[in-house]
Structures are given as structure tokens and as C-alpha cells.
Coordinates of C-alpha atoms in Angstrom, one line a residue:
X1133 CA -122.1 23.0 250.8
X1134 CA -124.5 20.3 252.6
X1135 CA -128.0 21.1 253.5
X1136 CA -127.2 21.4 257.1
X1137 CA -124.7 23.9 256.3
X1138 CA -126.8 25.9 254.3
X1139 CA -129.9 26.3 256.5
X1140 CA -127.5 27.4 259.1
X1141 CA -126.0 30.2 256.7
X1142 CA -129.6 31.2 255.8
X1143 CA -131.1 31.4 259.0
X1144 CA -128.1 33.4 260.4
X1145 CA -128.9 35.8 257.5
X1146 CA -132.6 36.5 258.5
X1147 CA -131.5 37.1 262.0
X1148 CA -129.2 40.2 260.4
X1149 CA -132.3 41.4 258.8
X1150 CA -134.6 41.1 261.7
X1151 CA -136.4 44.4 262.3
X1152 CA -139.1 44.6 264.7
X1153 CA -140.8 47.5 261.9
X1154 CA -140.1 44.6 259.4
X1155 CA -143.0 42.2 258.4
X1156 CA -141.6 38.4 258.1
X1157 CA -141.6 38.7 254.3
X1158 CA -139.9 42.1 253.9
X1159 CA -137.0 40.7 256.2
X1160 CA -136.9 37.6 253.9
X1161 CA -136.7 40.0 251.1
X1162 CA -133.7 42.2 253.1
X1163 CA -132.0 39.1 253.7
X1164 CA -131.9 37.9 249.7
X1165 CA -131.1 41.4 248.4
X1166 CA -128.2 41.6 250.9
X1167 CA -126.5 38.2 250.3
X1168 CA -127.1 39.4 246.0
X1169 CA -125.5 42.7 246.3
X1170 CA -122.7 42.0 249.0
X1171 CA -121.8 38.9 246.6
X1172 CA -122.9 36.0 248.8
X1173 CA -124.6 34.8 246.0
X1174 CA -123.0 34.8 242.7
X1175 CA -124.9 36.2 239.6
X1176 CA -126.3 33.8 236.9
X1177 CA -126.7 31.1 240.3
X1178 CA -129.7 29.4 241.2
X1179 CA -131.2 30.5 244.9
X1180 CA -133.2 28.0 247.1
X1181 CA -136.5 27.1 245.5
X1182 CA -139.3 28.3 247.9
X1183 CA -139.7 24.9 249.1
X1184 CA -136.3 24.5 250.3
X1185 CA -135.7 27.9 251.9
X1186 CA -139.0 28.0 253.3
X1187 CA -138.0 24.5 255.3
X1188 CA -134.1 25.9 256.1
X1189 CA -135.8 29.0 257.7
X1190 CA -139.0 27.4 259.4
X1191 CA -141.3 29.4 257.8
X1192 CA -144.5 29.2 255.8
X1193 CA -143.6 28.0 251.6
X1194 CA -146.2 31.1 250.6
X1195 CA -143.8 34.1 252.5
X1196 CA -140.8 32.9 250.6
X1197 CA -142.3 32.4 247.6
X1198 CA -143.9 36.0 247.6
X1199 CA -141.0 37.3 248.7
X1200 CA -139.3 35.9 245.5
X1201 CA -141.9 37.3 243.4
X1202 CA -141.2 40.4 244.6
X1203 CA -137.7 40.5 243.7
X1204 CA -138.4 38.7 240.5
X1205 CA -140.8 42.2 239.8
X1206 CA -137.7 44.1 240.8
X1207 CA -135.5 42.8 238.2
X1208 CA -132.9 40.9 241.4
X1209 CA -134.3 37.7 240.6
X1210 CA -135.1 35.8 237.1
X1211 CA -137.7 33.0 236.9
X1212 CA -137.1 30.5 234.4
X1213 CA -140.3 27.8 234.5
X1214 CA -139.6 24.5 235.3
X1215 CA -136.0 25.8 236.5
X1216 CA -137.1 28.1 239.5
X1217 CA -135.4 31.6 240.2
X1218 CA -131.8 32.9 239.3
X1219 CA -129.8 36.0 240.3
X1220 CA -130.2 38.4 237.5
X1221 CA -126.4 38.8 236.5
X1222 CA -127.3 42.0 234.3
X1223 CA -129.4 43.5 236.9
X1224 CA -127.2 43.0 239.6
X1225 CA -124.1 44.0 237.1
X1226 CA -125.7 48.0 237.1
X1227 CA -126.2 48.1 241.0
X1228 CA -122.9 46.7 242.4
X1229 CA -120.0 49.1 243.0
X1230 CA -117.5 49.2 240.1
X1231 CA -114.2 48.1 241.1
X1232 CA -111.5 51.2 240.9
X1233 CA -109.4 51.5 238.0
X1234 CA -105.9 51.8 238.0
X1235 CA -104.9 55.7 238.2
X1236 CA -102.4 56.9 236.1
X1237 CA -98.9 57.5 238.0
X1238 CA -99.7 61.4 237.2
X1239 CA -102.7 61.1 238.9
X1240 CA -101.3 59.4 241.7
X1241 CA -98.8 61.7 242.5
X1242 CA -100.7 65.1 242.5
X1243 CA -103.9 64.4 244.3
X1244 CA -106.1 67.4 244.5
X1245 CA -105.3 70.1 247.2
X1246 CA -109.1 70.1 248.6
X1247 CA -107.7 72.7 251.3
X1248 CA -106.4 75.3 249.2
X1249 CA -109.7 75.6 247.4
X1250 CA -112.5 75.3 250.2
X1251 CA -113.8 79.2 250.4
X1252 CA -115.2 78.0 254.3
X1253 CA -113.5 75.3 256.1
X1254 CA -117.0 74.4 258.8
X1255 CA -115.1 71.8 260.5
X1256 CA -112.7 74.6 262.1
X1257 CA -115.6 76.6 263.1
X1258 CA -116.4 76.3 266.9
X1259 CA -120.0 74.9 267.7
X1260 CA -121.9 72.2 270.1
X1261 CA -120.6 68.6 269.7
X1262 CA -122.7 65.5 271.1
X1263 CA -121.8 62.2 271.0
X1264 CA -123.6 60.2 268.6
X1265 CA -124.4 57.2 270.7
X1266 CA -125.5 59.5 273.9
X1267 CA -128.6 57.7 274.6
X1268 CA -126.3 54.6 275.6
X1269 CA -124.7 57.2 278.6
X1270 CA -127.3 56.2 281.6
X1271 CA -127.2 60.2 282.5
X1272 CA -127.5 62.7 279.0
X1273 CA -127.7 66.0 280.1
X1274 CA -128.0 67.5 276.7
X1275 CA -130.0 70.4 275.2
X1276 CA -132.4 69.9 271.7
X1277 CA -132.4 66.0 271.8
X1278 CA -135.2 63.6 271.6
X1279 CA -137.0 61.9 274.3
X1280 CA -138.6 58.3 272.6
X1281 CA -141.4 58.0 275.7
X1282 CA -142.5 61.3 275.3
X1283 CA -143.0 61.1 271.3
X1284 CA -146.8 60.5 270.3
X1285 CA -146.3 57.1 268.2
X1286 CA -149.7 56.2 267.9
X1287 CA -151.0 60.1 266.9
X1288 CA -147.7 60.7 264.5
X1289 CA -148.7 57.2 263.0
X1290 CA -152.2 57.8 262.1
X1291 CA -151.3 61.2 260.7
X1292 CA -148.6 59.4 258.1
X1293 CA -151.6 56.8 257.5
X1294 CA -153.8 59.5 256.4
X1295 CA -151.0 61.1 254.6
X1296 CA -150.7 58.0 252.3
X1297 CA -154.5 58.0 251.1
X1298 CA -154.8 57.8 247.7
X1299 CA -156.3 61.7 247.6
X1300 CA -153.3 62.9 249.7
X1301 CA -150.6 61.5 247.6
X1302 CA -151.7 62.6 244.8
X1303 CA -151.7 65.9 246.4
X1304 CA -147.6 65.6 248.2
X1305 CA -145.9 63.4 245.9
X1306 CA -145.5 65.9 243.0
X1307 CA -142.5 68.1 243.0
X1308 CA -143.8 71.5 244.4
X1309 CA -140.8 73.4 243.1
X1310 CA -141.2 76.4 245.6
X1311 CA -144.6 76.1 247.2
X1312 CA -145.5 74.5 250.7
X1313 CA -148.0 72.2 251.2
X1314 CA -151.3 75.0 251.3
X1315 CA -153.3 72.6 254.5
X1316 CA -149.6 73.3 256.5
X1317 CA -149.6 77.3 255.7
X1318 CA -153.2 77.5 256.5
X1319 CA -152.5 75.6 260.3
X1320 CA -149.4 77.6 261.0
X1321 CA -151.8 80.6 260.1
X1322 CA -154.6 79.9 261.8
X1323 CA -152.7 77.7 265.1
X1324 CA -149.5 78.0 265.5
X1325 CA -149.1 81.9 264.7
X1326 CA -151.7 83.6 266.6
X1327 CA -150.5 81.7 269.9
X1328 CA -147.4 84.1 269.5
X1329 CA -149.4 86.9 269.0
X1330 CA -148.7 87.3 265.2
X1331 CA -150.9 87.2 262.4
X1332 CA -149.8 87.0 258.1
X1333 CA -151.3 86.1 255.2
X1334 CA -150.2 82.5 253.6
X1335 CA -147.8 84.4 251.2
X1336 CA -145.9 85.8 254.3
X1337 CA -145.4 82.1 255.3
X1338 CA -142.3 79.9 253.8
X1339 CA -141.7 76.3 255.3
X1340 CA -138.0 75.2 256.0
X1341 CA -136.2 72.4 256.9
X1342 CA -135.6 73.5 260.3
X1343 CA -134.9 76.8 262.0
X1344 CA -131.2 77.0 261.2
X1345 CA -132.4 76.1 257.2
X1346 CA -134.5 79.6 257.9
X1347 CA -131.3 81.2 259.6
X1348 CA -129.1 79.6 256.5
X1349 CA -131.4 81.4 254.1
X1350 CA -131.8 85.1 255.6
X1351 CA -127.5 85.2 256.0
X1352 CA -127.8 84.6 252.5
X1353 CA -130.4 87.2 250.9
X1354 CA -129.5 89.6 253.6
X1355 CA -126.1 89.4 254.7
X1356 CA -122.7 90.6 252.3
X1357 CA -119.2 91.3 253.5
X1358 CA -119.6 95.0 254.5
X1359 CA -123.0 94.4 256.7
X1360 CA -122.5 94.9 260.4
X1361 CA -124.9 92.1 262.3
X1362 CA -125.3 92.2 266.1
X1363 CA -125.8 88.8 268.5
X1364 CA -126.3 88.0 272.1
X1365 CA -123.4 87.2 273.5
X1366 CA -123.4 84.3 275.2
X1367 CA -124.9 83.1 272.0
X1368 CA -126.2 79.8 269.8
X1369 CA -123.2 78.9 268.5
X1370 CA -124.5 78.0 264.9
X1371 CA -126.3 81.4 264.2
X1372 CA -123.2 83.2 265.1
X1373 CA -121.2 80.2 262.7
X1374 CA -124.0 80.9 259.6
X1375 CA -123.4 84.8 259.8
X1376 CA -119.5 84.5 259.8
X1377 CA -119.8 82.6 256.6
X1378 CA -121.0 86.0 254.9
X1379 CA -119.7 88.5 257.5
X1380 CA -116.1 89.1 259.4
X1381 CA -118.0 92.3 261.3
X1382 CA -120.2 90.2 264.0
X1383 CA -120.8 92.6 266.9
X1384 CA -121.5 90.4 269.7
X1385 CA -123.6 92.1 273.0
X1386 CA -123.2 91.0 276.0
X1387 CA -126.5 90.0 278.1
X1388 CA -127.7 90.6 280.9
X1389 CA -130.9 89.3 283.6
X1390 CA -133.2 90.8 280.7
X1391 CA -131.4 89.6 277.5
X1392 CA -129.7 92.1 275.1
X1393 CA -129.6 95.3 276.4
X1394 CA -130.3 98.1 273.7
X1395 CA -128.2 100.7 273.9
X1396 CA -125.4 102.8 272.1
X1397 CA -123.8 99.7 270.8
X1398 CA -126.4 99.0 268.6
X1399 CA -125.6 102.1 266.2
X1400 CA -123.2 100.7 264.6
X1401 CA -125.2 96.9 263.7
X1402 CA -127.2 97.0 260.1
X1403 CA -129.0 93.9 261.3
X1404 CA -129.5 92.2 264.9
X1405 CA -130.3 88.6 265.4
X1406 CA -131.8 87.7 269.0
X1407 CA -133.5 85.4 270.8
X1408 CA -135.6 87.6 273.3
X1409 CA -138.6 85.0 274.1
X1410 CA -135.8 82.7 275.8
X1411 CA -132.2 83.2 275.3
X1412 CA -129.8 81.1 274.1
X1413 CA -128.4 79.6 276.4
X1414 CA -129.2 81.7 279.8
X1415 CA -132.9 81.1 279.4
X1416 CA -133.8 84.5 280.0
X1417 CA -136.6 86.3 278.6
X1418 CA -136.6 89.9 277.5
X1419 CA -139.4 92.1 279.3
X1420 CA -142.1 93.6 277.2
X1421 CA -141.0 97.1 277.4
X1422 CA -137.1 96.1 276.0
X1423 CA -138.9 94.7 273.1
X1424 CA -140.8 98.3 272.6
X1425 CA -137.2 99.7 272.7
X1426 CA -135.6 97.2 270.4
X1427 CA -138.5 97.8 267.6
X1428 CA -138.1 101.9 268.4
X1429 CA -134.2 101.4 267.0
X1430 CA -134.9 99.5 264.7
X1431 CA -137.3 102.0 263.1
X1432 CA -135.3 104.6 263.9
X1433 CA -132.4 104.0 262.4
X1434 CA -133.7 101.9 259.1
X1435 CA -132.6 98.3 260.9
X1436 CA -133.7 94.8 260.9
X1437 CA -133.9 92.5 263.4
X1438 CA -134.1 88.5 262.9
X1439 CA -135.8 87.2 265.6
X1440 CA -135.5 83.1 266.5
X1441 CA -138.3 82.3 268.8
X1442 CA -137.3 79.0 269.9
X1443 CA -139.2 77.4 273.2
X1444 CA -141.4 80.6 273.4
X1445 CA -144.5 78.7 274.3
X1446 CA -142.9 76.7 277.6
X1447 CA -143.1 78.6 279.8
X1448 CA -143.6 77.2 283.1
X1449 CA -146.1 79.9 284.7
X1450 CA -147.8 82.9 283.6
X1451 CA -148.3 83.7 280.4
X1452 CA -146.2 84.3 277.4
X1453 CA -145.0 87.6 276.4
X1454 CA -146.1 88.0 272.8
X1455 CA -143.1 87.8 270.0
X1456 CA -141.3 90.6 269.2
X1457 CA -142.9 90.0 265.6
X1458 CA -146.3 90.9 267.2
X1459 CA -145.3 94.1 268.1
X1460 CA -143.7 94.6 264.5
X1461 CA -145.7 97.3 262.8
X1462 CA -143.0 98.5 260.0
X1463 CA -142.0 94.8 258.5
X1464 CA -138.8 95.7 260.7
X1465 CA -139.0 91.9 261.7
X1466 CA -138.1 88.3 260.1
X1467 CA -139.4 85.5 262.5
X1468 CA -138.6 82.3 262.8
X1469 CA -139.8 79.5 264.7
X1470 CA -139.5 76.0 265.0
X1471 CA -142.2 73.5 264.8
X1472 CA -140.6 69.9 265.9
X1473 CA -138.2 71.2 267.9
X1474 CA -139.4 70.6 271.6
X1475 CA -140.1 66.7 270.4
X1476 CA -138.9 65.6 267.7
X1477 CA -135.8 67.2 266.3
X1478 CA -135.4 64.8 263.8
X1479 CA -138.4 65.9 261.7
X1480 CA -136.6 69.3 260.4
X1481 CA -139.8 71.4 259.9
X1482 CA -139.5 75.3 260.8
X1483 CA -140.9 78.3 259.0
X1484 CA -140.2 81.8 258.4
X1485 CA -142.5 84.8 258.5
X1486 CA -141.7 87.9 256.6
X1487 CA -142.7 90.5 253.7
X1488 CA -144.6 89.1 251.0
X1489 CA -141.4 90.8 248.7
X1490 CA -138.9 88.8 250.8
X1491 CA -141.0 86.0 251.5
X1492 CA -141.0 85.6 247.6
X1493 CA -137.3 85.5 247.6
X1494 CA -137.4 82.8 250.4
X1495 CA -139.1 80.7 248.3
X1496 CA -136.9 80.9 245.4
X1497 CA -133.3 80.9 247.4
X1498 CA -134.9 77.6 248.4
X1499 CA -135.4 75.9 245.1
X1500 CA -132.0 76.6 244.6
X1501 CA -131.4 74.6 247.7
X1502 CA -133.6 72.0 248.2
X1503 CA -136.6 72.9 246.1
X1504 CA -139.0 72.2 248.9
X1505 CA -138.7 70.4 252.9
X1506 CA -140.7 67.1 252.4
X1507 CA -144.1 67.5 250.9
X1508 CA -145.4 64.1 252.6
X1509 CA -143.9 65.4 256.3
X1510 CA -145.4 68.8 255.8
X1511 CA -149.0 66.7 254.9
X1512 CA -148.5 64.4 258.0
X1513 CA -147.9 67.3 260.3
X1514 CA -150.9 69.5 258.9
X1515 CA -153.1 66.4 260.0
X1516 CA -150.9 66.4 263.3
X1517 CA -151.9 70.1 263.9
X1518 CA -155.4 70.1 262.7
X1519 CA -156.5 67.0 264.7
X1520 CA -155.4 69.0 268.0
X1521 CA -152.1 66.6 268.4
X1522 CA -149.6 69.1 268.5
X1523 CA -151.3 71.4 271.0
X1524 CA -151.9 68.3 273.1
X1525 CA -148.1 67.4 273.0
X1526 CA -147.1 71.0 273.9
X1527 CA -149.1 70.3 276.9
X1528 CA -147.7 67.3 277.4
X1529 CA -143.7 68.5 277.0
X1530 CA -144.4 71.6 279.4
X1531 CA -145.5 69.6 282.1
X1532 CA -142.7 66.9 281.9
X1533 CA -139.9 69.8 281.5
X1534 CA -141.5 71.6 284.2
X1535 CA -141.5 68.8 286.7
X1536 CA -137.6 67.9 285.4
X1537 CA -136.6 71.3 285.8
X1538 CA -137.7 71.1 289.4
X1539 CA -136.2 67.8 290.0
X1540 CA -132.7 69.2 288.3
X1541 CA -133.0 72.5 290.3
X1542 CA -133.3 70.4 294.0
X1543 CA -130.7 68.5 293.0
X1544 CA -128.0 71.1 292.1
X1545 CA -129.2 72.3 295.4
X1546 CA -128.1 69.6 297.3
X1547 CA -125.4 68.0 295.4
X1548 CA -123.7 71.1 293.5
X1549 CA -124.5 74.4 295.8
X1550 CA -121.1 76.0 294.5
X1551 CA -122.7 76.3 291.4
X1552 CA -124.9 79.6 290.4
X1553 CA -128.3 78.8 288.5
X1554 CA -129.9 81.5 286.3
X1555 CA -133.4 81.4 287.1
X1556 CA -135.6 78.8 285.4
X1557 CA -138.8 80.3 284.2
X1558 CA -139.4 77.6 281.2
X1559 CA -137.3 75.9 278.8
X1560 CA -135.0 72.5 278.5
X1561 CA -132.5 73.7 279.8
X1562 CA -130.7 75.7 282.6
X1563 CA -127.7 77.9 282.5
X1564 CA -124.8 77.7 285.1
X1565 CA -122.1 79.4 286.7
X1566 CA -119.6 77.3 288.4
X1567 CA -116.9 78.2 290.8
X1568 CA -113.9 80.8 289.2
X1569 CA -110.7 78.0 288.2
X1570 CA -113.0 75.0 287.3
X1571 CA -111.7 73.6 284.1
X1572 CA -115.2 72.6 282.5
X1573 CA -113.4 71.0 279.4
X1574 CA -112.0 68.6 282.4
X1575 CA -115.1 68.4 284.1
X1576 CA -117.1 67.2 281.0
X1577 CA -114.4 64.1 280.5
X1578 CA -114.7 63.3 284.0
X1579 CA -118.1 63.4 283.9
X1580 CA -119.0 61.6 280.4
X1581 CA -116.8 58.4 282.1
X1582 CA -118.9 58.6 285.0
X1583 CA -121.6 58.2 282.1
X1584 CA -123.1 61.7 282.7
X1585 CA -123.3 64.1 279.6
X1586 CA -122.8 68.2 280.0
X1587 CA -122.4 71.0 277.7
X1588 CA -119.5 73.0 278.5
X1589 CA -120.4 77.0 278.0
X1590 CA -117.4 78.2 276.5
X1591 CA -118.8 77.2 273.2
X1592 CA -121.2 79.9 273.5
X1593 CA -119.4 82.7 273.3
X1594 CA -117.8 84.9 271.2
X1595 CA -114.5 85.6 272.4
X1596 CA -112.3 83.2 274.0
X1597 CA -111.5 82.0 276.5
X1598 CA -114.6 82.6 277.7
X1599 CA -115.1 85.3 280.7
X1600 CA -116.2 82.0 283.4
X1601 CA -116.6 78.5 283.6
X1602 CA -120.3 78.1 282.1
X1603 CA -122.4 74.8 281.7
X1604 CA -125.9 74.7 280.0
X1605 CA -127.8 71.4 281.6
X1606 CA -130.6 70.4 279.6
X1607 CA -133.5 67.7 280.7
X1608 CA -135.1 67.1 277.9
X1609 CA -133.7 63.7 277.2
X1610 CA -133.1 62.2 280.2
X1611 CA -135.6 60.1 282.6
X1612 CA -136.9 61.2 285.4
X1613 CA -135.4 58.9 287.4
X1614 CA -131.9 59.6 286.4
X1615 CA -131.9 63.0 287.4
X1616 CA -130.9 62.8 290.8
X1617 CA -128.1 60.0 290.7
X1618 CA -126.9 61.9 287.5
X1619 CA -126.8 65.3 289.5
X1620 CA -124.6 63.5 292.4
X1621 CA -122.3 61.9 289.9
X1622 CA -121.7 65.7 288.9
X1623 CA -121.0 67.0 292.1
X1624 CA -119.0 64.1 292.9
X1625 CA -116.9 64.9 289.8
X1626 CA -116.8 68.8 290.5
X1627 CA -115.8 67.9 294.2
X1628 CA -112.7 65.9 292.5
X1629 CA -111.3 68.4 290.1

């Protein structure tokens, strides 16, 4: 292979590696460990000297030759003086995938029968698909996804460069085994808590990887084959999904303008989950006085109630009506809340407040599970709550949704009036009726060609079919701008069906 040729291999290879979020050096380095390992580069060879490479790639001789000692450190690369730097064959030898054996003709003919030996089968279980590459679709009316120019870069960045001081890692890098990080506990305590109306000690307090992670747990300290749970019904489809796991008697309620009703059918339910501070997925919140009610059963007749207070604090006007855990005066509730949710999904972090007895338990279901959600993301976001960031991008989300809501609401108006809107009174999303016969499975197809992304409602509820063609449109993720040739698209494709 000529020189010519080889610069021209070389440079191709850096432009695989370029990453804006890498420095010139690391994608040098990302570049020479991927020509090593995907065998571009056989073991025991020589690679460029810096020299060379540095002159194939246009670059300065002192980034390649750093970048080599680098990988020498690693163990990729050997330096032999007055010879220059070698693949290390051994080192390379351990990391490479070993090629498959030969199976035995046994083997071959009875492979195992994964089927007959699952317990739970998840993948037959109905809940909320989204396209993995929705943010390419120009109109992504989905619920619970992330919007990139509403995420604080700059604040989340200085509170992961704080994080990485020498003080802090010595303090997150440890395995915790069951304990959170004490500087999170002490913000959702202080912060996040009393916002909600609801106060608890630290050892009330258990940090999970998520909401659901918190729903995961409590289904399975709480839940066994004979308990009776009830659920809203419309429902979130993954709660419902999590309880089945451990229970076949689900006793789903049927909601109304206020939420879940409480009334005779609850007699029969050992434990209740619902989402009073805004259902899922109508929106709706439960008045103050139901919530009296719901607590007055519960203490009545001995029950607990799981209570996921998800999007409680955006609420468009007025103020919010305190948790149902507020009210709590008999440890009749577990609460759960999210603390990423709104704006960053991806950063799984939730927590759980409950009994110090059952809090205990938590903690050690946990270890079994995970040990502990990232120590280093639970330091980052203590700094992100305690340097007012997270109350400033609350703000921040509530006004945007607010303003998208309105835009999404106007629109419907004018392009979609067959269709019946629950009222909108905070939230990402907004709950729709549409005309009796519409085939919203149809719709959706239609519609995601047209480059506009819907949830269809059926998923929501328990029984099926479901009692009416139901959408939920969410705005979290889409532009402003988008909203009202997104809307007509929709129209235009309900018009056509």
C-alpha cells in the first residue's frame, strides 16, 4: 500500500471518529483503537510513526504522538526504542471477540426452548411504543420525550464539573451499597418535598432510577398473587403492566372529570395506585375534598394507596393542590415522584417516600437490583438543585408548555373541531376524543407518513377494544413552530379516513 493510499485510508478513518464532544487527540485515539480491534491493523504490525501519521492527517506531530502514548499506557500499543510503536498482539488477543466453536451435532439439534421457561413474556404485554428515530419526523407529538433547546447545557455542565472535584469523587465514586448520596436526600427534603406539601425525615427518602424503578420496587415488596390492586382506568400502561407481573386481580376504575371516583368498588382493592395530581392520560386533577375521601377509605378499611405524582407542579394557573401524601396522617401513603422527568428523561432519577420500616426495605430490595442509581448523577443533581437550577428550569418548562398547549388547543380548534379536548389545566399533554368509527390505529400510520407522530389511546386501557377512539397529544418535544402545520397535517389525515 503506497503512501498516497495510506493517508487516504487514515484520514477517512478520523472522519468516522469525528465527534464534535471529541478533542482532536481523543478522536485520533478512537480512530487507532477502532482500526486495532475491528482488525484493520494486524497484531504484532508496526503503525505510522508520529511523524508520518501526523503528515497523512494534517495535523500537529505532538497530538499523534500523545495520542500513542496514551494507548502505549493502555496496553493497545507497544514501544520498542529505536523501532517506534506496535499493536500489542497479547493485549489485543484478550479484547477481541473469540471466534465460535463448532457445536456439537447434539447441541445443534436441540437448542434451548427459551419460551417454555420465561415465567413473564414483557414483549406480549401491551404498552406505549415510540419510534426510536422520532426526532427525525418534522411533527412528534409524543408524551415524556426530551426537548434538546429547552435542556440547561451550560447549568447541567457546571454541576458535573463540580461533581468531578477531587473532594466530590472521593465522596460518589465508592460503591454505596444501599445509601443515596446524603447532599441529594437533604435537597429533595428541604426543596423538592415541601413544594408538594409533604415533609419526612432523610430515612423516609430512597432514590430510584426513575419513577417506574420506584413503581418496580413497591409491586414487588407489596404485591403477591392473592392481593386485589385498584387503577384508573384509562391508565399508564406500564403501572398497570408492573402489577400484572405479581397480580392476575387488577380492578381497573373507570374515571371521570375529577379522576377516580371512590366509591363501593373500592371494597374489594387491598391496595390502590393513582395518579390524582394529574391523571394519566386525561390530565385531570382530583379535587381536594376526593383526596379527603380517598385517605378516609383507606384508613377505614386498613388500605394503601400508591400515589405517582408525576407533572404535579405544572400547572398552568392557580395553585397546586397539595399531594395526597400531604394529607397522609396514618402512613396510608407511598409517594413517588419523578425528578427529571419534565426535561430530561434520560437521566432516570425519582424517589420514593414512605415509612422508615418500608423505606428500609426499599433500600435493600434495591441492592438486590442495582445496588444504588448513579452516585455521580445523584451528586451533579444535588448541585443542580441547591444552586437554584432546577427550580429555575421548572419555571422555564411551565411557561413553554403553557404557551404550546395554547398554540395546540387553537389549532385543534381550527383544524380538528370533530375532535373533543379534555380540559388543559397543565401538563404535556392533552387527552382526546375523536369522532365514534375513526380507526386511530389507521390514523396514526397515516399520520406518521405525513411525518406527524400521535399516541393512539387504546393503549391506555384496560379492556379492549377500548370504549372510543382516544388520542393523548403531547408538546413537549416539538417546536413551537411546528405546531400549527403539524395540527393541519392531522386534520387533513382525519378528514381522509
Amino acid at each position: 500500500m503506497n503512501h498516497r493510499t495510506n493517508a487516504l485510508l487514515w484520514k477517512q478513518l478520523l472522519q468516522r471518529s469525528a465527534r464534535s464532544n471529541l478533542s482532536l487527540q481523543g478522536q485520533i485515539r478512537e480512530m487507532l483503537v477502532s482500526a486495532i480491534l475491528d482488525g484493520m491493523i494486524d497484531p504484532g504490525t508496526p503503525v505510522p510513526s508520529g511523524r508520518e501519521l501526523a503528515e497523512q492527517l494534517g495535523v500537529a506531530r505532538n497530538t499523534v504522538v500523545l495520542a500513542y502514548k496514551q494507548l502505549a499506557d493502555e496496553g493497545y500499543l507497544l514501544s520498542r526504542q529505536r523501532s517506534g510503536h506496535f499493536v500489542n498482539a497479547e493485549f489485543v488477543a484478550g479484547l477481541r471477540a473469540r471466534e465460535p466453536g463448532t457445536a456439537d451435532a447434539d447441541a445443534a439439534m436441540a437448542p434451548a426452548d427459551w419460551e417454555r421457561r420465561l415465567r413473564l413474556q414483557p414483549t406480549r404485554q401491551r404498552s406505549i411504543h415510540k419510534p426510536a428515530d422520532w426526532q427525525k419526523f418534522p411533527y412528534p407529538f409524543l408524551y415524556g420525550q426530551f426537548d434538546a433547546s429547552l435542556f440547561p447545557t451550560a447549568n447541567w455542565r457546571e454541576c458535573c464539573l463540580k461533581a468531578l472535584s477531587v473532594l466530590d469523587i472521593r465522596d460518589w465514586a465508592p460503591d454505596h451499597i444501599n445509601r443515596d448520596d446524603e447532599t441529594l436526600v437533604q435537597q429533595i427534603r428541604t426543596r423538592v418535598l415541601p413544594r408538594r406539601g409533604v415533609w419526612a425525615q432523610a430515612d423516609e427518602i430512597v432514590v430510584t432510577v426513575g419513577a417506574q424503578h420506584a413503581l418496580y420496587m413497591a409491586a414487588d415488596l407489596l404485591l403477591c398473587e392473592h392481593s386485589t390492586l385498584a387503577l384508573e382506568n384509562p391508565g399508564y400502561p406500564d403501572a398497570r403492566n408492573i402489577f400484572a407481573a405479581r397480580t392476575s386481580r387488577l380492578l381497573p376504575i373507570d374515571v371521570d372529570a375529577d379522576g377516580l371516583p371512590v366509591d363501593e368498588r373500592l371494597r374489594e382493592a387491598d391496595y390502590l395506585y393513582v395518579t390524582p395530581s394529574h391523571q394519566c392520560p386525561t390530565g385531570v386533577t382530583m379535587p381536594l375534598e376526593r383526596r379527603r375521601r380517598l385517605l378516609q377509605w383507606a384508613d377505614r378499611h386498613d388500605r394503601i394507596i400508591i400515589e405517582d405524582d408525576f407533572e404535579s407542579e405544572n400547572r398552568f394557573g392557580g395553585e397546586p393542590i397539595p399531594a395526597l401524601k400531604s394529607l397522609d396522617r396514618n402512613h396510608r401513603v407511598i409517594y413517588i415522584g419523578s425528578l427529571s422527568k419534565s426535561w430530561a428523561p434520560g437521566l432516570r432519577l425519582g424517589y420514593i417516600v414512605a415509612p422508615a420500616p418500608l423505606a428500609r426495605e426499599f433500600r435493600a430490595l434495591r441492592r438486590l437490583m442495582l445496588r444504588h442509581p448513579s452516585a455521580f448523577v445523584q451528586r451533579a443533581f444535588a448541585l443542580f438543585l441547591s444552586l437554584g437550577h432546577h427550580d429555575a428550569q421548572l419555571r422555564r418548562i411551565a411557561m413553554a408548555q403553557q404557551q404550546r398547549s395554547r398554540a395546540v388547543l387553537e389549532a385543534l380548534a381550527r383544524h380538528a373541531p370533530q375532535c373533543e379536548v379534555t380540559p388543559v389545566i397543565g401538563g404535556g399533554s392533552c387527552w382526546l376524543r375523536l369522532p365514534d368509527g375513526v380507526d386511530t390505529g389507521e390514523l396514526a400510520r397515516r399520520a406518521a407518513a405525513a411525518g406527524v407522530l400521535i399516541e393512539t389511546g387504546d393503549v391506555f386501557f384496560f379492556q379492549q377494544p377500548a370504549p372510543g377512539p382516544f388520542m393523548r397529544l403531547g408538546w413537549q418535544s416539538i417546536p413551537d413552530k411546528a405546531i400549527e402545520p403539524g395540527i393541519a397535517l392531522l386534520g387533513k389525515t382525519l378528514q381522509g379516513l
